[in-house]
Amino acid sequence: GAVVSQHPSRVICKSGTSVKIECRSLDFQATTMFWYRQFPKQSLMLMATSNEGSKATYEQGVEKDKFLINHASLTLSTLTVTSAHPEDSSFYICSARGAKRGVVDTQYFGPGTRLTVL
Amino acid sequence: QQQVKQSPQSLIVQKGGISIINCAYENTAFDYFPWYQQFPGKGPALLIAIRPDVSEKKEGRFTISFNKSAKQFSLHIMDSQPGDSATYFCAASSGSWGKLQFGAGTQVVVTP
């Protein structure tokens, strides 16, 4: 199967600090990775789309200077929440989509990262 | 504006019963319709997916029914088990590289 990992699974930080979340595709090459945010009992909200080697495309209303995305390789994307504030507390989930036959348009999700900003 | 409308918001079904979740869409360019299952504190897991060239797809106890003319698709969970208690999201996308548009989610509770 297609496995996506995220690290850390949960993080608590102080207001004003930056937090980096890693997303890795373990058994396939992900040409595209997505970052979502999910509030309790709500649906997934797409934040940005990143393709390997190019700049991320952010959804309307998402601050690109606050949520820095780097898709450095075909198996790794990172999301850095800069100068985090309590309102950034949320569940962040990445997904990966590969170019391998059979998974070209299927997104596989990571287990999520719970961010709490004090 | 949600491009995929999902109902019901929540569902309680007895063990052994059938859970039915419905989704509707307007964008006729959508050509890929996956369903995801999400447990509390976990990421969504792909359950089953369908394309418009078939009207039904079955995988184990899970079946997708697709009605292209009505622009609707549904998930049926047969012989529901307590372990099926989770939130289910339908989604849709267009083309091989389209973004997924998610429904609002349905919380399913299967009682023993």
JSON list of C-alpha atoms in Angstrom, two decimals:
[
{"chain": "A", "resi": 1, "resn": "GLY", "atom": "CA", "xyz": [0.00, 0.00, 0.00]},
{"chain": "A", "resi": 2, "resn": "ALA", "atom": "CA", "xyz": [0.87, 3.66, -0.03]},
{"chain": "A", "resi": 3, "resn": "VAL", "atom": "CA", "xyz": [2.12, 4.89, 3.34]},
{"chain": "A", "resi": 4, "resn": "VAL", "atom": "CA", "xyz": [2.54, 8.48, 4.43]},
{"chain": "A", "resi": 5, "resn": "SER", "atom": "CA", "xyz": [4.12, 9.42, 7.72]},
{"chain": "A", "resi": 6, "resn": "GLN", "atom": "CA", "xyz": [4.12, 12.66, 9.68]},
{"chain": "A", "resi": 7, "resn": "HIS", "atom": "CA", "xyz": [6.39, 13.86, 12.41]},
{"chain": "A", "resi": 8, "resn": "PRO", "atom": "CA", "xyz": [5.83, 14.87, 15.13]},
{"chain": "A", "resi": 9, "resn": "SER", "atom": "CA", "xyz": [2.41, 13.43, 15.93]},
{"chain": "A", "resi": 10, "resn": "ARG", "atom": "CA", "xyz": [1.81, 16.16, 18.47]},
{"chain": "A", "resi": 11, "resn": "VAL", "atom": "CA", "xyz": [3.64, 19.29, 19.51]},
{"chain": "A", "resi": 12, "resn": "ILE", "atom": "CA", "xyz": [3.10, 21.92, 22.14]},
{"chain": "A", "resi": 13, "resn": "CYS", "atom": "CA", "xyz": [4.90, 25.22, 21.78]},
{"chain": "A", "resi": 14, "resn": "LYS", "atom": "CA", "xyz": [4.91, 28.71, 23.20]},
{"chain": "A", "resi": 15, "resn": "SER", "atom": "CA", "xyz": [3.39, 31.63, 21.39]},
{"chain": "A", "resi": 16, "resn": "GLY", "atom": "CA", "xyz": [5.87, 33.29, 19.05]},
{"chain": "A", "resi": 17, "resn": "THR", "atom": "CA", "xyz": [7.95, 30.22, 18.31]},
{"chain": "A", "resi": 18, "resn": "SER", "atom": "CA", "xyz": [8.15, 28.34, 15.00]},
{"chain": "A", "resi": 19, "resn": "VAL", "atom": "CA", "xyz": [7.22, 24.73, 14.51]},
{"chain": "A", "resi": 20, "resn": "LYS", "atom": "CA", "xyz": [8.20, 22.40, 11.68]},
{"chain": "A", "resi": 21, "resn": "ILE", "atom": "CA", "xyz": [6.12, 19.42, 10.63]},
{"chain": "A", "resi": 22, "resn": "GLU", "atom": "CA", "xyz": [7.52, 16.76, 8.30]},
{"chain": "A", "resi": 23, "resn": "CYS", "atom": "CA", "xyz": [5.53, 14.67, 5.84]},
{"chain": "A", "resi": 24, "resn": "ARG", "atom": "CA", "xyz": [7.11, 11.67, 4.13]},
{"chain": "A", "resi": 25, "resn": "SER", "atom": "CA", "xyz": [5.87, 9.22, 1.53]},
{"chain": "A", "resi": 26, "resn": "LEU", "atom": "CA", "xyz": [7.47, 5.95, 2.58]},
{"chain": "A", "resi": 27, "resn": "ASP", "atom": "CA", "xyz": [6.89, 3.61, -0.33]},
{"chain": "A", "resi": 28, "resn": "PHE", "atom": "CA", "xyz": [6.23, 5.77, -3.34]},
{"chain": "A", "resi": 29, "resn": "GLN", "atom": "CA", "xyz": [7.43, 8.98, -4.90]},
{"chain": "A", "resi": 30, "resn": "ALA", "atom": "CA", "xyz": [5.07, 11.85, -4.30]},
{"chain": "A", "resi": 31, "resn": "THR", "atom": "CA", "xyz": [5.10, 14.38, -7.09]},
{"chain": "A", "resi": 32, "resn": "THR", "atom": "CA", "xyz": [2.50, 16.40, -5.25]},
{"chain": "A", "resi": 33, "resn": "MET", "atom": "CA", "xyz": [1.88, 16.88, -1.56]},
{"chain": "A", "resi": 34, "resn": "PHE", "atom": "CA", "xyz": [-0.98, 18.68, 0.10]},
{"chain": "A", "resi": 35, "resn": "TRP", "atom": "CA", "xyz": [-1.33, 20.29, 3.49]},
{"chain": "A", "resi": 36, "resn": "TYR", "atom": "CA", "xyz": [-4.68, 20.43, 5.23]},
{"chain": "A", "resi": 37, "resn": "ARG", "atom": "CA", "xyz": [-5.94, 21.88, 8.44]},
{"chain": "A", "resi": 38, "resn": "GLN", "atom": "CA", "xyz": [-8.82, 20.40, 10.37]},
{"chain": "A", "resi": 39, "resn": "PHE", "atom": "CA", "xyz": [-10.76, 21.88, 13.27]},
{"chain": "A", "resi": 40, "resn": "PRO", "atom": "CA", "xyz": [-12.75, 19.65, 15.65]},
{"chain": "A", "resi": 41, "resn": "LYS", "atom": "CA", "xyz": [-15.80, 18.07, 14.05]},
{"chain": "A", "resi": 42, "resn": "GLN", "atom": "CA", "xyz": [-15.14, 19.83, 10.77]},
{"chain": "A", "resi": 43, "resn": "SER", "atom": "CA", "xyz": [-14.01, 18.81, 7.33]},
{"chain": "A", "resi": 44, "resn": "LEU", "atom": "CA", "xyz": [-10.52, 19.10, 5.94]},
{"chain": "A", "resi": 45, "resn": "MET", "atom": "CA", "xyz": [-9.50, 22.52, 4.73]},
{"chain": "A", "resi": 46, "resn": "LEU", "atom": "CA", "xyz": [-6.83, 22.59, 2.04]},
{"chain": "A", "resi": 47, "resn": "MET", "atom": "CA", "xyz": [-4.06, 25.04, 2.88]},
{"chain": "A", "resi": 48, "resn": "ALA", "atom": "CA", "xyz": [-1.60, 24.54, 0.06]},
{"chain": "A", "resi": 49, "resn": "THR", "atom": "CA", "xyz": [-0.39, 22.28, -2.71]},
{"chain": "A", "resi": 50, "resn": "SER", "atom": "CA", "xyz": [3.27, 21.66, -3.30]},
{"chain": "A", "resi": 51, "resn": "ASN", "atom": "CA", "xyz": [5.06, 20.04, -6.18]},
{"chain": "A", "resi": 52, "resn": "GLU", "atom": "CA", "xyz": [8.59, 18.76, -5.83]},
{"chain": "A", "resi": 53, "resn": "GLY", "atom": "CA", "xyz": [11.12, 21.41, -6.69]},
{"chain": "A", "resi": 54, "resn": "SER", "atom": "CA", "xyz": [8.68, 24.28, -7.11]},
{"chain": "A", "resi": 55, "resn": "LYS", "atom": "CA", "xyz": [6.98, 26.83, -4.92]},
{"chain": "A", "resi": 56, "resn": "ALA", "atom": "CA", "xyz": [3.83, 25.87, -3.11]},
{"chain": "A", "resi": 57, "resn": "THR", "atom": "CA", "xyz": [0.45, 27.13, -4.24]},
{"chain": "A", "resi": 58, "resn": "TYR", "atom": "CA", "xyz": [-1.57, 28.49, -1.35]},
{"chain": "A", "resi": 59, "resn": "GLU", "atom": "CA", "xyz": [-5.33, 28.55, -1.07]},
{"chain": "A", "resi": 60, "resn": "GLN", "atom": "CA", "xyz": [-7.09, 31.86, -0.73]},
{"chain": "A", "resi": 61, "resn": "GLY", "atom": "CA", "xyz": [-6.86, 33.25, 2.78]},
{"chain": "A", "resi": 62, "resn": "VAL", "atom": "CA", "xyz": [-3.82, 31.20, 3.80]},
{"chain": "A", "resi": 63, "resn": "GLU", "atom": "CA", "xyz": [-0.82, 33.35, 4.73]},
{"chain": "A", "resi": 64, "resn": "LYS", "atom": "CA", "xyz": [2.17, 32.01, 2.83]},
{"chain": "A", "resi": 65, "resn": "ASP", "atom": "CA", "xyz": [4.63, 33.89, 5.03]},
{"chain": "A", "resi": 66, "resn": "LYS", "atom": "CA", "xyz": [3.15, 32.24, 8.10]},
{"chain": "A", "resi": 67, "resn": "PHE", "atom": "CA", "xyz": [2.86, 28.72, 6.73]},
{"chain": "A", "resi": 68, "resn": "LEU", "atom": "CA", "xyz": [6.10, 27.96, 4.93]},
{"chain": "A", "resi": 69, "resn": "ILE", "atom": "CA", "xyz": [6.07, 24.87, 2.77]},
{"chain": "A", "resi": 70, "resn": "ASN", "atom": "CA", "xyz": [9.12, 23.17, 1.32]},
{"chain": "A", "resi": 71, "resn": "HIS", "atom": "CA", "xyz": [8.87, 20.15, -0.96]},
{"chain": "A", "resi": 72, "resn": "ALA", "atom": "CA", "xyz": [12.56, 19.35, -1.12]},
{"chain": "A", "resi": 73, "resn": "SER", "atom": "CA", "xyz": [12.37, 15.86, -2.56]},
{"chain": "A", "resi": 74, "resn": "LEU", "atom": "CA", "xyz": [9.94, 13.35, -4.00]},
{"chain": "A", "resi": 75, "resn": "THR", "atom": "CA", "xyz": [9.42, 11.85, -0.55]},
{"chain": "A", "resi": 76, "resn": "LEU", "atom": "CA", "xyz": [9.55, 14.81, 1.81]},
{"chain": "A", "resi": 77, "resn": "SER", "atom": "CA", "xyz": [7.56, 17.97, 2.36]},
{"chain": "A", "resi": 78, "resn": "THR", "atom": "CA", "xyz": [7.72, 20.23, 5.39]},
{"chain": "A", "resi": 79, "resn": "LEU", "atom": "CA", "xyz": [5.29, 22.75, 6.83]},
{"chain": "A", "resi": 80, "resn": "THR", "atom": "CA", "xyz": [6.71, 25.40, 9.13]},
{"chain": "A", "resi": 81, "resn": "VAL", "atom": "CA", "xyz": [4.30, 27.44, 11.19]},
{"chain": "A", "resi": 82, "resn": "THR", "atom": "CA", "xyz": [6.18, 30.66, 11.89]},
{"chain": "A", "resi": 83, "resn": "SER", "atom": "CA", "xyz": [5.56, 32.84, 14.94]},
{"chain": "A", "resi": 84, "resn": "ALA", "atom": "CA", "xyz": [2.80, 30.55, 16.08]},
{"chain": "A", "resi": 85, "resn": "HIS", "atom": "CA", "xyz": [-0.15, 31.92, 18.02]},
{"chain": "A", "resi": 86, "resn": "PRO", "atom": "CA", "xyz": [-2.93, 30.16, 19.93]},
{"chain": "A", "resi": 87, "resn": "GLU", "atom": "CA", "xyz": [-5.28, 30.53, 16.96]},
{"chain": "A", "resi": 88, "resn": "ASP", "atom": "CA", "xyz": [-2.88, 28.36, 14.94]},
{"chain": "A", "resi": 89, "resn": "SER", "atom": "CA", "xyz": [-3.65, 25.44, 17.23]},
{"chain": "A", "resi": 90, "resn": "SER", "atom": "CA", "xyz": [-5.20, 22.78, 15.05]},
{"chain": "A", "resi": 91, "resn": "PHE", "atom": "CA", "xyz": [-4.80, 19.33, 13.52]},
{"chain": "A", "resi": 92, "resn": "TYR", "atom": "CA", "xyz": [-2.53, 19.51, 10.49]},
{"chain": "A", "resi": 93, "resn": "ILE", "atom": "CA", "xyz": [-2.66, 16.69, 7.99]},
{"chain": "A", "resi": 94, "resn": "CYS", "atom": "CA", "xyz": [-0.57, 16.13, 4.90]},
{"chain": "A", "resi": 95, "resn": "SER", "atom": "CA", "xyz": [-1.35, 13.95, 1.93]},
{"chain": "A", "resi": 96, "resn": "ALA", "atom": "CA", "xyz": [0.73, 12.71, -0.93]},
{"chain": "A", "resi": 97, "resn": "ARG", "atom": "CA", "xyz": [-0.10, 11.88, -4.49]},
{"chain": "A", "resi": 98, "resn": "GLY", "atom": "CA", "xyz": [2.26, 9.86, -6.63]},
{"chain": "A", "resi": 99, "resn": "ALA", "atom": "CA", "xyz": [2.91, 9.32, -10.27]},
{"chain": "A", "resi": 100, "resn": "LYS", "atom": "CA", "xyz": [3.11, 5.55, -9.98]},
{"chain": "A", "resi": 101, "resn": "ARG", "atom": "CA", "xyz": [0.62, 3.71, -12.18]},
{"chain": "A", "resi": 102, "resn": "GLY", "atom": "CA", "xyz": [-2.57, 3.12, -10.26]},
{"chain": "A", "resi": 103, "resn": "VAL", "atom": "CA", "xyz": [-2.03, 5.88, -7.72]},
{"chain": "A", "resi": 104, "resn": "VAL", "atom": "CA", "xyz": [-1.74, 8.81, -10.04]},
{"chain": "A", "resi": 105, "resn": "ASP", "atom": "CA", "xyz": [-4.78, 10.61, -8.71]},
{"chain": "A", "resi": 106, "resn": "THR", "atom": "CA", "xyz": [-5.19, 9.03, -5.31]},
{"chain": "A", "resi": 107, "resn": "GLN", "atom": "CA", "xyz": [-4.25, 11.01, -2.26]},
{"chain": "A", "resi": 108, "resn": "TYR", "atom": "CA", "xyz": [-2.91, 9.10, 0.71]},
{"chain": "A", "resi": 109, "resn": "PHE", "atom": "CA", "xyz": [-3.03, 10.88, 4.01]},
{"chain": "A", "resi": 110, "resn": "GLY", "atom": "CA", "xyz": [-0.61, 11.03, 6.88]},
{"chain": "A", "resi": 111, "resn": "PRO", "atom": "CA", "xyz": [-1.69, 10.40, 10.49]},
{"chain": "A", "resi": 112, "resn": "GLY", "atom": "CA", "xyz": [-1.82, 14.10, 11.30]},
{"chain": "A", "resi": 113, "resn": "THR", "atom": "CA", "xyz": [-0.02, 16.42, 13.72]},
{"chain": "A", "resi": 114, "resn": "ARG", "atom": "CA", "xyz": [-1.79, 18.01, 16.66]},
{"chain": "A", "resi": 115, "resn": "LEU", "atom": "CA", "xyz": [-0.36, 21.49, 17.25]},
{"chain": "A", "resi": 116, "resn": "THR", "atom": "CA", "xyz": [-1.13, 23.29, 20.48]},
{"chain": "A", "resi": 117, "resn": "VAL", "atom": "CA", "xyz": [0.17, 26.82, 20.92]},
{"chain": "A", "resi": 118, "resn": "LEU", "atom": "CA", "xyz": [0.17, 28.11, 24.47]},
{"chain": "B", "resi": 1, "resn": "GLN", "atom": "CA", "xyz": [-19.17, 27.38, -0.91]},
{"chain": "B", "resi": 2, "resn": "GLN", "atom": "CA", "xyz": [-18.99, 23.64, -0.56]},
{"chain": "B", "resi": 3, "resn": "GLN", "atom": "CA", "xyz": [-18.76, 21.91, -3.94]},
{"chain": "B", "resi": 4, "resn": "VAL", "atom": "CA", "xyz": [-19.73, 18.54, -2.50]},
{"chain": "B", "resi": 5, "resn": "LYS", "atom": "CA", "xyz": [-22.75, 18.33, -0.23]},
{"chain": "B", "resi": 6, "resn": "GLN", "atom": "CA", "xyz": [-22.86, 15.43, 2.19]},
{"chain": "B", "resi": 7, "resn": "SER", "atom": "CA", "xyz": [-25.70, 14.09, 4.31]},
{"chain": "B", "resi": 8, "resn": "PRO", "atom": "CA", "xyz": [-26.59, 13.18, 6.95]},
{"chain": "B", "resi": 9, "resn": "GLN", "atom": "CA", "xyz": [-24.36, 14.98, 9.40]},
{"chain": "B", "resi": 10, "resn": "SER", "atom": "CA", "xyz": [-24.56, 12.05, 11.80]},
{"chain": "B", "resi": 11, "resn": "LEU", "atom": "CA", "xyz": [-25.95, 8.57, 11.77]},
{"chain": "B", "resi": 12, "resn": "ILE", "atom": "CA", "xyz": [-26.66, 5.95, 14.41]},
{"chain": "B", "resi": 13, "resn": "VAL", "atom": "CA", "xyz": [-27.10, 2.38, 13.25]},
{"chain": "B", "resi": 14, "resn": "GLN", "atom": "CA", "xyz": [-27.38, -0.90, 15.06]},
{"chain": "B", "resi": 15, "resn": "LYS", "atom": "CA", "xyz": [-24.79, -3.60, 14.63]},
{"chain": "B", "resi": 16, "resn": "GLY", "atom": "CA", "xyz": [-25.58, -5.60, 11.54]},
{"chain": "B", "resi": 17, "resn": "GLY", "atom": "CA", "xyz": [-27.54, -2.78, 9.95]},
{"chain": "B", "resi": 18, "resn": "ILE", "atom": "CA", "xyz": [-26.83, -0.77, 6.81]},
{"chain": "B", "resi": 19, "resn": "SER", "atom": "CA", "xyz": [-25.28, 2.69, 6.98]},
{"chain": "B", "resi": 20, "resn": "ILE", "atom": "CA", "xyz": [-26.03, 4.93, 4.01]},
{"chain": "B", "resi": 21, "resn": "ILE", "atom": "CA", "xyz": [-24.30, 8.25, 3.37]},
{"chain": "B", "resi": 22, "resn": "ASN", "atom": "CA", "xyz": [-25.16, 10.46, 0.43]},
{"chain": "B", "resi": 23, "resn": "CYS", "atom": "CA", "xyz": [-23.21, 13.07, -1.50]},
{"chain": "B", "resi": 24, "resn": "ALA", "atom": "CA", "xyz": [-24.20, 15.43, -4.29]},
{"chain": "B", "resi": 25, "resn": "TYR", "atom": "CA", "xyz": [-22.13, 17.63, -6.56]},
{"chain": "B", "resi": 26, "resn": "GLU", "atom": "CA", "xyz": [-22.67, 20.26, -9.24]},
{"chain": "B", "resi": 27, "resn": "ASN", "atom": "CA", "xyz": [-19.39, 20.31, -11.14]},
{"chain": "B", "resi": 28, "resn": "THR", "atom": "CA", "xyz": [-19.76, 17.93, -14.09]},
{"chain": "B", "resi": 29, "resn": "ALA", "atom": "CA", "xyz": [-16.00, 18.00, -14.59]},
{"chain": "B", "resi": 30, "resn": "PHE", "atom": "CA", "xyz": [-15.54, 15.85, -11.49]},
{"chain": "B", "resi": 31, "resn": "ASP", "atom": "CA", "xyz": [-14.39, 12.39, -12.54]},
{"chain": "B", "resi": 32, "resn": "TYR", "atom": "CA", "xyz": [-13.00, 10.81, -9.41]},
{"chain": "B", "resi": 33, "resn": "PHE", "atom": "CA", "xyz": [-15.01, 10.17, -6.26]},
{"chain": "B", "resi": 34, "resn": "PRO", "atom": "CA", "xyz": [-13.23, 8.70, -3.22]},
{"chain": "B", "resi": 35, "resn": "TRP", "atom": "CA", "xyz": [-14.54, 8.00, 0.24]},
{"chain": "B", "resi": 36, "resn": "TYR", "atom": "CA", "xyz": [-12.34, 8.41, 3.30]},
{"chain": "B", "resi": 37, "resn": "GLN", "atom": "CA", "xyz": [-12.74, 7.01, 6.80]},
{"chain": "B", "resi": 38, "resn": "GLN", "atom": "CA", "xyz": [-11.34, 8.96, 9.72]},
{"chain": "B", "resi": 39, "resn": "PHE", "atom": "CA", "xyz": [-11.03, 7.88, 13.34]},
{"chain": "B", "resi": 40, "resn": "PRO", "atom": "CA", "xyz": [-10.61, 10.50, 16.10]},
{"chain": "B", "resi": 41, "resn": "GLY", "atom": "CA", "xyz": [-7.08, 11.90, 16.20]},
{"chain": "B", "resi": 42, "resn": "LYS", "atom": "CA", "xyz": [-6.04, 10.09, 13.01]},
{"chain": "B", "resi": 43, "resn": "GLY", "atom": "CA", "xyz": [-5.64, 11.06, 9.39]},
{"chain": "B", "resi": 44, "resn": "PRO", "atom": "CA", "xyz": [-8.26, 10.04, 6.81]},
{"chain": "B", "resi": 45, "resn": "ALA", "atom": "CA", "xyz": [-7.79, 6.63, 5.20]},
{"chain": "B", "resi": 46, "resn": "LEU", "atom": "CA", "xyz": [-8.93, 5.88, 1.68]},
{"chain": "B", "resi": 47, "resn": "LEU", "atom": "CA", "xyz": [-11.82, 3.46, 1.83]},
{"chain": "B", "resi": 48, "resn": "ILE", "atom": "CA", "xyz": [-13.07, 3.07, -1.72]},
{"chain": "B", "resi": 49, "resn": "ALA", "atom": "CA", "xyz": [-13.24, 5.19, -4.85]},
{"chain": "B", "resi": 50, "resn": "ILE", "atom": "CA", "xyz": [-15.23, 5.23, -8.08]},
{"chain": "B", "resi": 51, "resn": "ARG", "atom": "CA", "xyz": [-15.10, 6.82, -11.50]},
{"chain": "B", "resi": 52, "resn": "PRO", "atom": "CA", "xyz": [-18.15, 7.88, -13.56]},
{"chain": "B", "resi": 53, "resn": "ASP", "atom": "CA", "xyz": [-17.81, 5.04, -16.06]},
{"chain": "B", "resi": 54, "resn": "VAL", "atom": "CA", "xyz": [-19.32, 2.58, -13.57]},
{"chain": "B", "resi": 55, "resn": "SER", "atom": "CA", "xyz": [-22.51, 2.84, -11.52]},
{"chain": "B", "resi": 56, "resn": "GLU", "atom": "CA", "xyz": [-21.43, 0.68, -8.61]},
{"chain": "B", "resi": 57, "resn": "LYS", "atom": "CA", "xyz": [-18.28, -0.55, -6.96]},
{"chain": "B", "resi": 58, "resn": "LYS", "atom": "CA", "xyz": [-18.08, -2.99, -4.11]},
{"chain": "B", "resi": 59, "resn": "GLU", "atom": "CA", "xyz": [-15.19, -3.79, -1.81]},
{"chain": "B", "resi": 60, "resn": "GLY", "atom": "CA", "xyz": [-16.06, -6.12, 1.02]},
{"chain": "B", "resi": 61, "resn": "ARG", "atom": "CA", "xyz": [-18.85, -4.58, 3.08]},
{"chain": "B", "resi": 62, "resn": "PHE", "atom": "CA", "xyz": [-18.46, -1.18, 1.42]},
{"chain": "B", "resi": 63, "resn": "THR", "atom": "CA", "xyz": [-20.30, -0.24, -1.77]},
{"chain": "B", "resi": 64, "resn": "ILE", "atom": "CA", "xyz": [-20.35, 3.00, -3.73]},
{"chain": "B", "resi": 65, "resn": "SER", "atom": "CA", "xyz": [-23.39, 3.71, -5.87]},
{"chain": "B", "resi": 66, "resn": "PHE", "atom": "CA", "xyz": [-22.96, 6.39, -8.50]},
{"chain": "B", "resi": 67, "resn": "ASN", "atom": "CA", "xyz": [-25.71, 8.20, -10.40]},
{"chain": "B", "resi": 68, "resn": "LYS", "atom": "CA", "xyz": [-24.13, 10.39, -13.05]},
{"chain": "B", "resi": 69, "resn": "SER", "atom": "CA", "xyz": [-27.34, 11.96, -14.32]},
{"chain": "B", "resi": 70, "resn": "ALA", "atom": "CA", "xyz": [-28.41, 12.95, -10.82]},
{"chain": "B", "resi": 71, "resn": "LYS", "atom": "CA", "xyz": [-24.87, 13.98, -9.88]},
{"chain": "B", "resi": 72, "resn": "GLN", "atom": "CA", "xyz": [-25.07, 11.93, -6.73]},
{"chain": "B", "resi": 73, "resn": "PHE", "atom": "CA", "xyz": [-23.08, 9.16, -5.15]},
{"chain": "B", "resi": 74, "resn": "SER", "atom": "CA", "xyz": [-23.48, 7.24, -1.96]},
{"chain": "B", "resi": 75, "resn": "LEU", "atom": "CA", "xyz": [-21.64, 4.92, 0.38]},
{"chain": "B", "resi": 76, "resn": "HIS", "atom": "CA", "xyz": [-23.34, 1.85, 1.77]},
{"chain": "B", "resi": 77, "resn": "ILE", "atom": "CA", "xyz": [-21.80, 0.02, 4.71]},
{"chain": "B", "resi": 78, "resn": "MET", "atom": "CA", "xyz": [-23.36, -3.41, 4.94]},
{"chain": "B", "resi": 79, "resn": "ASP", "atom": "CA", "xyz": [-23.47, -5.43, 8.15]},
{"chain": "B", "resi": 80, "resn": "SER", "atom": "CA", "xyz": [-22.20, -2.40, 10.11]},
{"chain": "B", "resi": 81, "resn": "GLN", "atom": "CA", "xyz": [-19.87, -3.20, 13.00]},
{"chain": "B", "resi": 82, "resn": "PRO", "atom": "CA", "xyz": [-18.91, -1.16, 16.08]},
{"chain": "B", "resi": 83, "resn": "GLY", "atom": "CA", "xyz": [-15.41, -0.86, 14.56]},
{"chain": "B", "resi": 84, "resn": "ASP", "atom": "CA", "xyz": [-16.97, 1.08, 11.67]},
{"chain": "B", "resi": 85, "resn": "SER", "atom": "CA", "xyz": [-17.80, 3.92, 14.06]},
{"chain": "B", "resi": 86, "resn": "ALA", "atom": "CA", "xyz": [-15.91, 6.83, 12.52]},
{"chain": "B", "resi": 87, "resn": "THR", "atom": "CA", "xyz": [-16.36, 9.95, 10.45]},
{"chain": "B", "resi": 88, "resn": "TYR", "atom": "CA", "xyz": [-16.74, 9.39, 6.73]},
{"chain": "B", "resi": 89, "resn": "PHE", "atom": "CA", "xyz": [-15.92, 11.99, 4.11]},
{"chain": "B", "resi": 90, "resn": "CYS", "atom": "CA", "xyz": [-16.87, 11.90, 0.46]},
{"chain": "B", "resi": 91, "resn": "ALA", "atom": "CA", "xyz": [-14.75, 13.84, -1.98]},
{"chain": "B", "resi": 92, "resn": "ALA", "atom": "CA", "xyz": [-14.50, 14.65, -5.65]},
{"chain": "B", "resi": 93, "resn": "SER", "atom": "CA", "xyz": [-11.85, 15.87, -8.04]},
{"chain": "B", "resi": 94, "resn": "SER", "atom": "CA", "xyz": [-11.39, 16.45, -11.75]},
{"chain": "B", "resi": 95, "resn": "GLY", "atom": "CA", "xyz": [-8.56, 15.23, -13.91]},
{"chain": "B", "resi": 96, "resn": "SER", "atom": "CA", "xyz": [-5.53, 13.34, -12.74]},
{"chain": "B", "resi": 97, "resn": "TRP", "atom": "CA", "xyz": [-4.11, 16.32, -10.94]},
{"chain": "B", "resi": 98, "resn": "GLY", "atom": "CA", "xyz": [-7.19, 18.01, -9.50]},
{"chain": "B", "resi": 99, "resn": "LYS", "atom": "CA", "xyz": [-7.58, 19.01, -5.88]},
{"chain": "B", "resi": 100, "resn": "LEU", "atom": "CA", "xyz": [-9.97, 17.03, -3.73]},
{"chain": "B", "resi": 101, "resn": "GLN", "atom": "CA", "xyz": [-13.18, 18.80, -2.75]},
{"chain": "B", "resi": 102, "resn": "PHE", "atom": "CA", "xyz": [-14.42, 17.29, 0.50]},
{"chain": "B", "resi": 103, "resn": "GLY", "atom": "CA", "xyz": [-17.91, 16.94, 1.87]},
{"chain": "B", "resi": 104, "resn": "ALA", "atom": "CA", "xyz": [-18.65, 18.10, 5.39]},
{"chain": "B", "resi": 105, "resn": "GLY", "atom": "CA", "xyz": [-18.39, 14.60, 6.85]},
{"chain": "B", "resi": 106, "resn": "THR", "atom": "CA", "xyz": [-20.78, 12.13, 8.47]},
{"chain": "B", "resi": 107, "resn": "GLN", "atom": "CA", "xyz": [-20.21, 10.80, 11.94]},
{"chain": "B", "resi": 108, "resn": "VAL", "atom": "CA", "xyz": [-21.36, 7.19, 12.06]},
{"chain": "B", "resi": 109, "resn": "VAL", "atom": "CA", "xyz": [-21.99, 5.45, 15.37]},
{"chain": "B", "resi": 110, "resn": "VAL", "atom": "CA", "xyz": [-22.68, 1.73, 15.32]},
{"chain": "B", "resi": 111, "resn": "THR", "atom": "CA", "xyz": [-24.32, 0.52, 18.51]},
{"chain": "B", "resi": 112, "resn": "PRO", "atom": "CA", "xyz": [-23.67, -3.01, 19.79]}
]
